[in-house]
PDB file of C-alpha atoms in Angstrom:
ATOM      1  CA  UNK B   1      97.803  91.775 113.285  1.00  0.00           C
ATOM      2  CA  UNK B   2      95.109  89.709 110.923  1.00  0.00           C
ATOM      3  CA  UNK B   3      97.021  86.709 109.404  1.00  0.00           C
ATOM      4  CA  UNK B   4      94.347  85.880 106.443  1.00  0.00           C
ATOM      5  CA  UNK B   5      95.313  82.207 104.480  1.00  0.00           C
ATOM      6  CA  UNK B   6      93.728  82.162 101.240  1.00  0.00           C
ATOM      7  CA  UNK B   7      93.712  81.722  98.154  1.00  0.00           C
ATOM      8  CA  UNK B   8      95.608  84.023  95.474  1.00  0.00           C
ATOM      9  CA  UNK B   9      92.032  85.555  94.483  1.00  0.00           C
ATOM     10  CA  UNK B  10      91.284  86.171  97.837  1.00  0.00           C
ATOM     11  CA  UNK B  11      94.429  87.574  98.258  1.00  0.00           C
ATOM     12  CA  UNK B  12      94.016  89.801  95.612  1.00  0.00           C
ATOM     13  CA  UNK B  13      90.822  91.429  96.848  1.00  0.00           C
ATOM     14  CA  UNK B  14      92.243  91.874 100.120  1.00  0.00           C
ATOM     15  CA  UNK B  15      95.615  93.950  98.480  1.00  0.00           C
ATOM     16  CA  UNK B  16      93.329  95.803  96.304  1.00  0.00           C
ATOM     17  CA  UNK B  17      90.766  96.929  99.005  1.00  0.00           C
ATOM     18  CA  UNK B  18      93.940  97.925 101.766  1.00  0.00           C
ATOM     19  CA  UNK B  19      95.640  99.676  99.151  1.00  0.00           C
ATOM     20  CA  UNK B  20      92.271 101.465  98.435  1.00  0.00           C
ATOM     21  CA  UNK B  21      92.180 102.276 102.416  1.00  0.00           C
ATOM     22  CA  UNK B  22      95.540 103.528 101.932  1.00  0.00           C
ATOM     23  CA  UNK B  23      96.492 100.824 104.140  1.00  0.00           C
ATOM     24  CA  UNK B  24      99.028  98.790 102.136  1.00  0.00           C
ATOM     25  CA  UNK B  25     102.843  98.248 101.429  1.00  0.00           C
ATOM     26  CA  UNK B  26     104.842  98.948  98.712  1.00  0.00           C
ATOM     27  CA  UNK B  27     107.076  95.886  99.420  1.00  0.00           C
ATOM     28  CA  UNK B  28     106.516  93.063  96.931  1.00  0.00           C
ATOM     29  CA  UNK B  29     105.504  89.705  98.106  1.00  0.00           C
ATOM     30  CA  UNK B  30     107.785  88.389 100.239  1.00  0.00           C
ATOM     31  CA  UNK B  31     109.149  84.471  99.606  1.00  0.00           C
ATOM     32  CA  UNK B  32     110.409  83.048 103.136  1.00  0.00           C
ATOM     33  CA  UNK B  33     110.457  83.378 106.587  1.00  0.00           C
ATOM     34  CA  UNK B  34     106.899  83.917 106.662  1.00  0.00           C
ATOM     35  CA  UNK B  35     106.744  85.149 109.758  1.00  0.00           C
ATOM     36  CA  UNK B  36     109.082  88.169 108.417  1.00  0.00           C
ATOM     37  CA  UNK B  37     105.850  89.260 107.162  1.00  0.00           C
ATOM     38  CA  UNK B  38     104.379  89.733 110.332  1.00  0.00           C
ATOM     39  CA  UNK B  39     106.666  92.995 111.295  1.00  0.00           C
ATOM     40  CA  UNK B  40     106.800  93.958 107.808  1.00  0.00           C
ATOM     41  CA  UNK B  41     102.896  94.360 107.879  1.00  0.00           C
ATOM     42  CA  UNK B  42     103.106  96.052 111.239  1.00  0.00           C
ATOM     43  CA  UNK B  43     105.690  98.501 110.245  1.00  0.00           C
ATOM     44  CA  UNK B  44     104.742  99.141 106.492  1.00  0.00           C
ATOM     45  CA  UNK B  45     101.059  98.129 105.993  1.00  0.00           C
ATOM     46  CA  UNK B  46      99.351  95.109 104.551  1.00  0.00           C
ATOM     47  CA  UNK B  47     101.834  92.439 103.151  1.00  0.00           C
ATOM     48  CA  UNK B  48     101.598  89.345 101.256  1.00  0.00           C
ATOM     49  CA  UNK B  49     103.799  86.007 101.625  1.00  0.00           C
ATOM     50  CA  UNK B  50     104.037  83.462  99.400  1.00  0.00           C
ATOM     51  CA  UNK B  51     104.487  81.082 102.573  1.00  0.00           C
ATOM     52  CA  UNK B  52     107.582  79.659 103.199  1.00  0.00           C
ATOM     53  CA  UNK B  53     108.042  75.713 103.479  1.00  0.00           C
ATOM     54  CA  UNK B  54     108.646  75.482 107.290  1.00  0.00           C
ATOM     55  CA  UNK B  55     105.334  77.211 107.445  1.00  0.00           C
ATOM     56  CA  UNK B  56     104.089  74.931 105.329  1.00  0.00           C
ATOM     57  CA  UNK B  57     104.970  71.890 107.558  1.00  0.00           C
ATOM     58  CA  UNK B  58     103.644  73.301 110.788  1.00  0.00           C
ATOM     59  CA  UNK B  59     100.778  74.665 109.630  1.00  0.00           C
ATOM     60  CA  UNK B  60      99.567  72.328 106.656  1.00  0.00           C
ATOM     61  CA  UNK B  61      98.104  75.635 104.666  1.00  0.00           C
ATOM     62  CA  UNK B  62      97.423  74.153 101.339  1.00  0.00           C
ATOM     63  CA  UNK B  63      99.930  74.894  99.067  1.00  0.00           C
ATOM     64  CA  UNK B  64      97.308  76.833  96.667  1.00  0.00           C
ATOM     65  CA  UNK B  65      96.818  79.642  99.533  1.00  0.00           C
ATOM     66  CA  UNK B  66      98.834  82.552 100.226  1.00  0.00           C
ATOM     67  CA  UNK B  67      98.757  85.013 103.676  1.00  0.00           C
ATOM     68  CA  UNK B  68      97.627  88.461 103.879  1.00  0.00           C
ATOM     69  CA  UNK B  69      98.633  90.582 106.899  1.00  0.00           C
ATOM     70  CA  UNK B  70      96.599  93.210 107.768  1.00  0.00           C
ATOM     71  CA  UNK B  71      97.241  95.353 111.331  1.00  0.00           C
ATOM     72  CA  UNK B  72      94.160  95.307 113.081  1.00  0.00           C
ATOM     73  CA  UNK B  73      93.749  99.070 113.287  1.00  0.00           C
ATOM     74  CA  UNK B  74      93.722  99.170 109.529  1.00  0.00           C
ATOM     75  CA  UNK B  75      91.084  96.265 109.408  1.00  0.00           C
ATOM     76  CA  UNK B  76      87.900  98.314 109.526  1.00  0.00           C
ATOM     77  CA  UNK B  77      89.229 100.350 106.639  1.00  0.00           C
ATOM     78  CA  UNK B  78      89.951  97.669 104.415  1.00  0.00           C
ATOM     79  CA  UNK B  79      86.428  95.915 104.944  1.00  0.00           C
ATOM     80  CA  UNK B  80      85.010  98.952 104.467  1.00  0.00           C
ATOM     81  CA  UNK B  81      87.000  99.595 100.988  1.00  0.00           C
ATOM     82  CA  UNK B  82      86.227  95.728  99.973  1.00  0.00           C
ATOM     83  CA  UNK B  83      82.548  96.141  99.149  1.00  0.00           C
ATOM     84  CA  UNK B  84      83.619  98.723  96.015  1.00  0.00           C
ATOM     85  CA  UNK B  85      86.385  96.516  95.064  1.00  0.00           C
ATOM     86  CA  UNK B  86      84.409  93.441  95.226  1.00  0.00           C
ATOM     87  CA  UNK B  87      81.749  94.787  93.069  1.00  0.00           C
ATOM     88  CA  UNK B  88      84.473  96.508  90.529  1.00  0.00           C
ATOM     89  CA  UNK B  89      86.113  93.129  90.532  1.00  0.00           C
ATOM     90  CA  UNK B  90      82.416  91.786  89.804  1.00  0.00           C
ATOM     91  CA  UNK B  91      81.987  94.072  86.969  1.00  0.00           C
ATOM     92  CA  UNK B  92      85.245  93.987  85.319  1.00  0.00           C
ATOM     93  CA  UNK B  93      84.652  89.828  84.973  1.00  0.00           C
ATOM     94  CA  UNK B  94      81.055  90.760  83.497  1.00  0.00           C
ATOM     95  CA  UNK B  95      83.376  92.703  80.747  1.00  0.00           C
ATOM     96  CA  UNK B  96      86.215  90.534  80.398  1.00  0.00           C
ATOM     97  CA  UNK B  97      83.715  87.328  80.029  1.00  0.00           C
ATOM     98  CA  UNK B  98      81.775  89.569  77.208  1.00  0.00           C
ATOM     99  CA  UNK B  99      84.674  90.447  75.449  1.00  0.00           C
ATOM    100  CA  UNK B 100      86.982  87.316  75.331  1.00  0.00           C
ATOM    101  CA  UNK B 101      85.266  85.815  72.554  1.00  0.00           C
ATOM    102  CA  UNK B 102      86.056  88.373  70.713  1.00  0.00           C
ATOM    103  CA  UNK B 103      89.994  88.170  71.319  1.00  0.00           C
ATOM    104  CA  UNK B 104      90.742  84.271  70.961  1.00  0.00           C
ATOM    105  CA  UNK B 105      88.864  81.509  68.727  1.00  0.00           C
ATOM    106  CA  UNK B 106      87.981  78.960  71.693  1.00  0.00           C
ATOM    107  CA  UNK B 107      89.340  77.118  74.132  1.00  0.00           C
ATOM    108  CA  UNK B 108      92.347  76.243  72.485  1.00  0.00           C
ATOM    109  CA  UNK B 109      93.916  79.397  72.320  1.00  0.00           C
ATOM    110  CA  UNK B 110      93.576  80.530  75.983  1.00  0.00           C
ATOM    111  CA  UNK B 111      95.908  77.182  76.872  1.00  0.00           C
TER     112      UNK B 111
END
């Protein structure tokens, strides 16, 4: 098992590119124990937890990152898949960035 920390983008890329691989759960995230995680990963395919607070105490992950698990046999699959969805993910900003100006009038109506 691969026990990634990161951040929610991060995160992101990683679910995207395993469920790409055909390598990921359909369980949503999952809020506390975090080690729960750990066989649900093993038994289902990549997971995410939210990271639950006694986790948070031993470990002192920051409280903006989130874990991936990933089995190890499905690892090469995913890094192989994360290339194309880094570089869709790359794109799709290019587009969004163009066309936001277009949807709001500034800053003051994204807040």
């Amino acid at each position: 098992m691969v026990i990634f920390a990161c951040r929610p983008s991060a995160a992101m890329y990683l679910g995207e590119a395993a469920r790409s691989a055909g390598a990921t759960s359909a369980l949503p995230p999952l809020p506390r124990p975090t080690c729960m995680a750990i066989p649900a990963a093993a038994a289902h395919g990549a997971t995410i937890s939210l990271g639950c607070i006694g986790n948070r105490v031993y470990t002192g992950i920051a409280d903006d990152h989130i874990y991936v698990m990933v089995r190890g046999a499905d690892l090469e699959k995913v890094a192989g898949a994360l290339g194309t969805i880094m570089n869709a993910n790359a794109q799709l900003t290019t587009f969004h960035e163009t066309r936001c100006p277009s949807l709001t009038k500034g800053e003051a109506a994204r807040a």
